[in-house]
Tab-separated table of C-alpha atoms and ligand atoms in Angstrom:
chain	number	residue	atom	x	y	z
A	1	MET	CA	2.529	-21.509	-2.586
A	2	SER	CA	-0.493	-19.262	-2.660
A	3	VAL	CA	-2.413	-18.155	0.374
A	4	GLU	CA	-6.102	-17.375	0.224
A	5	LEU	CA	-6.882	-13.770	1.045
A	6	ARG	CA	-10.418	-13.174	2.184
A	7	GLU	CA	-11.585	-9.718	1.243
A	8	LYS	CA	-12.974	-8.199	4.369
A	9	LYS	CA	-13.944	-4.817	3.088
A	10	ARG	CA	-13.366	-2.260	0.405
A	11	PHE	CA	-13.533	1.514	0.774
A	12	LYS	CA	-13.242	4.518	-1.447
A	13	THR	CA	-12.037	7.909	-0.289
A	14	ARG	CA	-12.015	11.162	-2.195
A	15	SER	CA	-9.466	13.181	-0.254
A	16	GLU	CA	-6.554	12.945	2.140
A	17	ALA	CA	-8.923	13.951	4.950
A	18	GLY	CA	-11.244	11.156	3.909
A	19	THR	CA	-8.442	8.616	4.245
A	20	LEU	CA	-7.443	9.981	7.656
A	21	ALA	CA	-11.015	9.644	8.867
A	22	MET	CA	-11.315	6.169	7.412
A	23	GLY	CA	-8.430	5.059	9.601
A	24	GLU	CA	-10.916	4.541	12.390
A	25	ARG	CA	-12.972	1.996	10.460
A	26	VAL	CA	-9.903	0.237	9.130
A	27	ALA	CA	-8.273	0.073	12.575
A	28	GLU	CA	-11.158	-2.029	13.886
A	29	MET	CA	-10.580	-4.569	11.151
A	30	LEU	CA	-6.942	-5.026	12.082
A	31	LEU	CA	-7.724	-5.999	15.664
A	32	PRO	CA	-7.305	-7.938	17.860
A	33	VAL	CA	-3.524	-7.683	18.099
A	34	PRO	CA	-0.926	-9.015	17.657
A	35	LYS	CA	-1.137	-8.669	13.884
A	36	MET	CA	0.976	-7.748	10.908
A	37	PHE	CA	-0.297	-6.256	7.651
A	38	VAL	CA	1.380	-5.278	4.421
A	39	LEU	CA	0.332	-1.904	2.991
A	40	ARG	CA	0.595	-2.242	-0.757
A	41	GLY	CA	0.326	0.523	-3.331
A	42	ASP	CA	2.357	2.923	-5.473
A	43	LEU	CA	4.277	5.897	-4.144
A	44	GLY	CA	1.693	8.486	-3.165
A	45	ALA	CA	-1.119	5.953	-2.970
A	46	GLY	CA	-1.853	6.904	0.632
A	47	LYS	CA	-0.182	4.209	2.728
A	48	THR	CA	1.393	6.622	5.201
A	49	THR	CA	-1.761	8.735	5.293
A	50	LEU	CA	-3.784	5.688	6.257
A	51	VAL	CA	-1.327	4.841	9.040
A	52	LYS	CA	-1.816	8.360	10.442
A	53	GLY	CA	-5.534	7.727	10.627
A	54	ILE	CA	-5.064	4.306	12.186
A	55	ALA	CA	-2.577	5.608	14.774
A	56	ALA	CA	-4.972	8.342	15.818
A	57	ALA	CA	-7.895	5.926	16.001
A	58	LEU	CA	-5.913	3.628	18.275
A	59	GLY	CA	-4.804	6.501	20.487
A	60	ALA	CA	-1.209	5.656	19.679
A	61	ALA	CA	-0.236	9.041	18.217
A	62	GLU	CA	-1.582	12.345	16.974
A	63	MET	CA	-1.914	12.346	13.205
A	64	GLU	CA	0.653	15.100	12.770
A	65	ASP	CA	3.207	13.161	14.787
A	66	VAL	CA	3.094	10.225	12.386
A	67	THR	CA	5.634	10.717	9.627
A	68	SER	CA	6.919	8.458	6.904
A	69	PRO	CA	9.613	6.054	8.074
A	70	THR	CA	11.160	6.043	4.587
A	71	PHE	CA	14.606	6.917	5.922
A	72	THR	CA	14.369	5.678	9.490
A	73	LEU	CA	12.706	2.425	8.316
A	74	LEU	CA	10.780	2.059	11.568
A	75	HIS	CA	8.638	4.233	13.823
A	76	GLU	CA	6.989	3.005	16.984
A	77	TYR	CA	3.958	4.539	18.687
A	78	LYS	CA	2.704	3.349	22.002
A	79	GLY	CA	-1.036	3.377	22.583
A	80	LYS	CA	-2.845	2.128	25.660
A	81	LYS	CA	-3.725	-1.232	24.220
A	82	VAL	CA	-1.765	-1.341	21.011
A	83	ARG	CA	1.874	-0.769	20.207
A	84	LEU	CA	1.984	0.389	16.612
A	85	PHE	CA	5.050	-0.427	14.553
A	86	HIS	CA	5.146	1.441	11.234
A	87	LEU	CA	7.744	0.243	8.760
A	88	ASP	CA	8.682	1.346	5.272
A	89	LEU	CA	10.888	-1.136	3.426
A	90	TYR	CA	11.199	0.894	0.224
A	91	ARG	CA	14.900	1.424	0.720
A	92	LEU	CA	15.715	-2.070	1.963
A	93	GLU	CA	17.114	-4.487	-0.540
A	94	THR	CA	17.989	-7.762	1.122
A	95	GLU	CA	16.454	-10.180	3.607
A	96	ARG	CA	19.700	-9.752	5.502
A	97	GLU	CA	19.073	-6.032	6.013
A	98	LEU	CA	15.532	-6.870	6.974
A	99	MET	CA	16.761	-9.210	9.701
A	100	THR	CA	18.605	-6.359	11.416
A	101	LEU	CA	15.297	-4.505	11.832
A	102	GLY	CA	14.108	-7.085	14.343
A	103	LEU	CA	10.737	-7.814	12.792
A	104	GLU	CA	10.666	-11.184	14.545
A	105	GLU	CA	10.955	-9.540	17.961
A	106	MET	CA	8.261	-6.998	17.128
A	107	ALA	CA	5.924	-9.776	16.075
A	108	GLU	CA	6.390	-11.426	19.434
A	109	GLU	CA	5.080	-8.415	21.330
A	110	PRO	CA	1.563	-9.361	22.458
A	111	ASP	CA	0.230	-5.851	21.783
A	112	ALA	CA	1.921	-5.318	18.413
A	113	LEU	CA	0.130	-3.997	15.348
A	114	ILE	CA	2.756	-4.008	12.612
A	115	LEU	CA	2.016	-2.078	9.424
A	116	VAL	CA	4.584	-2.541	6.685
A	117	GLU	CA	4.786	-0.302	3.622
A	118	TRP	CA	6.517	-2.083	0.730
A	119	GLY	CA	6.374	-5.349	2.680
A	120	GLU	CA	5.462	-7.189	-0.529
A	121	LYS	CA	9.110	-6.914	-1.600
A	122	PHE	CA	9.986	-9.597	0.924
A	123	PRO	CA	8.453	-13.093	0.749
A	124	SER	CA	9.219	-13.616	4.442
A	125	VAL	CA	7.074	-10.602	5.351
A	126	VAL	CA	4.208	-11.633	3.084
A	127	GLU	CA	4.284	-15.104	4.563
A	128	ARG	CA	4.247	-13.856	8.126
A	129	ALA	CA	1.613	-11.175	7.527
A	130	ASP	CA	-2.010	-11.659	8.543
A	131	GLY	CA	-3.127	-9.917	5.397
A	132	GLU	CA	-2.756	-6.766	3.353
A	133	ILE	CA	-4.327	-3.451	2.601
A	134	LEU	CA	-4.095	-2.730	-1.100
A	135	ILE	CA	-4.456	0.909	-2.142
A	136	GLU	CA	-5.139	1.926	-5.725
A	137	HIS	CA	-5.354	5.306	-7.382
A	138	ALA	CA	-8.837	5.753	-8.774
A	139	GLY	CA	-8.357	9.054	-10.605
A	140	GLY	CA	-7.604	12.472	-9.098
A	141	ASP	CA	-7.780	12.324	-5.322
A	142	GLU	CA	-9.835	9.145	-5.278
A	143	ARG	CA	-8.359	6.024	-3.772
A	144	MET	CA	-9.676	2.493	-3.409
A	145	PHE	CA	-8.731	0.488	-0.330
A	146	TYR	CA	-9.053	-3.282	-0.153
A	147	VAL	CA	-8.602	-4.834	3.274
A	148	ARG	CA	-7.739	-8.504	2.871
A	149	VAL	CA	-7.193	-10.950	5.673
A	150	LYS	CA	-5.735	-14.412	5.390
A	151	GLY	CA	-7.824	-17.421	6.127
B	1	ADP	P1	2.458	6.586	0.320
B	1	ADP	O1	2.833	6.356	1.741
B	1	ADP	O2	1.557	5.513	-0.244
B	1	ADP	O3	3.622	6.847	-0.577
B	1	ADP	P2	1.381	9.094	1.273
B	1	ADP	O4	0.278	8.759	2.218
B	1	ADP	O5	2.673	9.509	1.832
B	1	ADP	O6	1.547	7.886	0.231
B	1	ADP	O7	0.913	10.255	0.314
B	1	ADP	C1	-0.347	10.290	-0.295
B	1	ADP	C2	-0.430	11.588	-1.089
B	1	ADP	O8	-1.612	11.620	-1.859
B	1	ADP	C3	-0.465	12.798	-0.187
B	1	ADP	O9	0.216	13.835	-0.808
B	1	ADP	C4	-1.964	13.113	-0.100
B	1	ADP	O10	-2.228	14.470	0.129
B	1	ADP	C5	-2.418	12.723	-1.482
B	1	ADP	N1	-3.817	12.276	-1.547
B	1	ADP	C6	-4.736	12.743	-2.421
B	1	ADP	N2	-5.906	12.112	-2.274
B	1	ADP	C7	-5.739	11.213	-1.272
B	1	ADP	C8	-6.603	10.262	-0.669
B	1	ADP	N3	-7.871	10.065	-1.071
B	1	ADP	N4	-6.094	9.500	0.316
B	1	ADP	C9	-4.807	9.658	0.715
B	1	ADP	N5	-3.947	10.537	0.188
B	1	ADP	C10	-4.401	11.326	-0.808
B	2	MG	MG1	4.646	6.048	2.670
């Protein structure tokens, strides 16, 4: 089954700082909550960096307080209007392990914005997601971002 992804916007950044700043513009596109998005791209593409920018834009966390949940799998940041759940499923292997994370419960929170790195590994996550942000290396420090929303 294929789902149509409507491309909402594409961006290019030329530095880490550029991606952090762009978080503000991207954050607007992910609202209103509740929503879930897959962040797709190679290691070092800039997925975690983008989440830092988004968290700051939403007033959920200071950029420097957002770290990669590679080992913890899940970090939660509470903003005024949005509860940001940042997941990294790189180390998860089975749907069974995924179940123990409680993604279903998170998705039921009315103020949840769920951003899932490596979510594309799991069909159940892709199916549930409202869209994806694809990040591609574009040479050196350049990155392309494609924000795609279902529908
Ligand atoms: P991921 O979570 O996709 O593995 P990270 O955000 O953790 O990636 O790391 C991105 C790396 O790439 C960082 O070391 C960052 O400094 C570097 N980088 C270089 N250019 C950019 C850019 N334009 N946007 C984001 N990160 C960049
Ligand atoms: Mg990461």
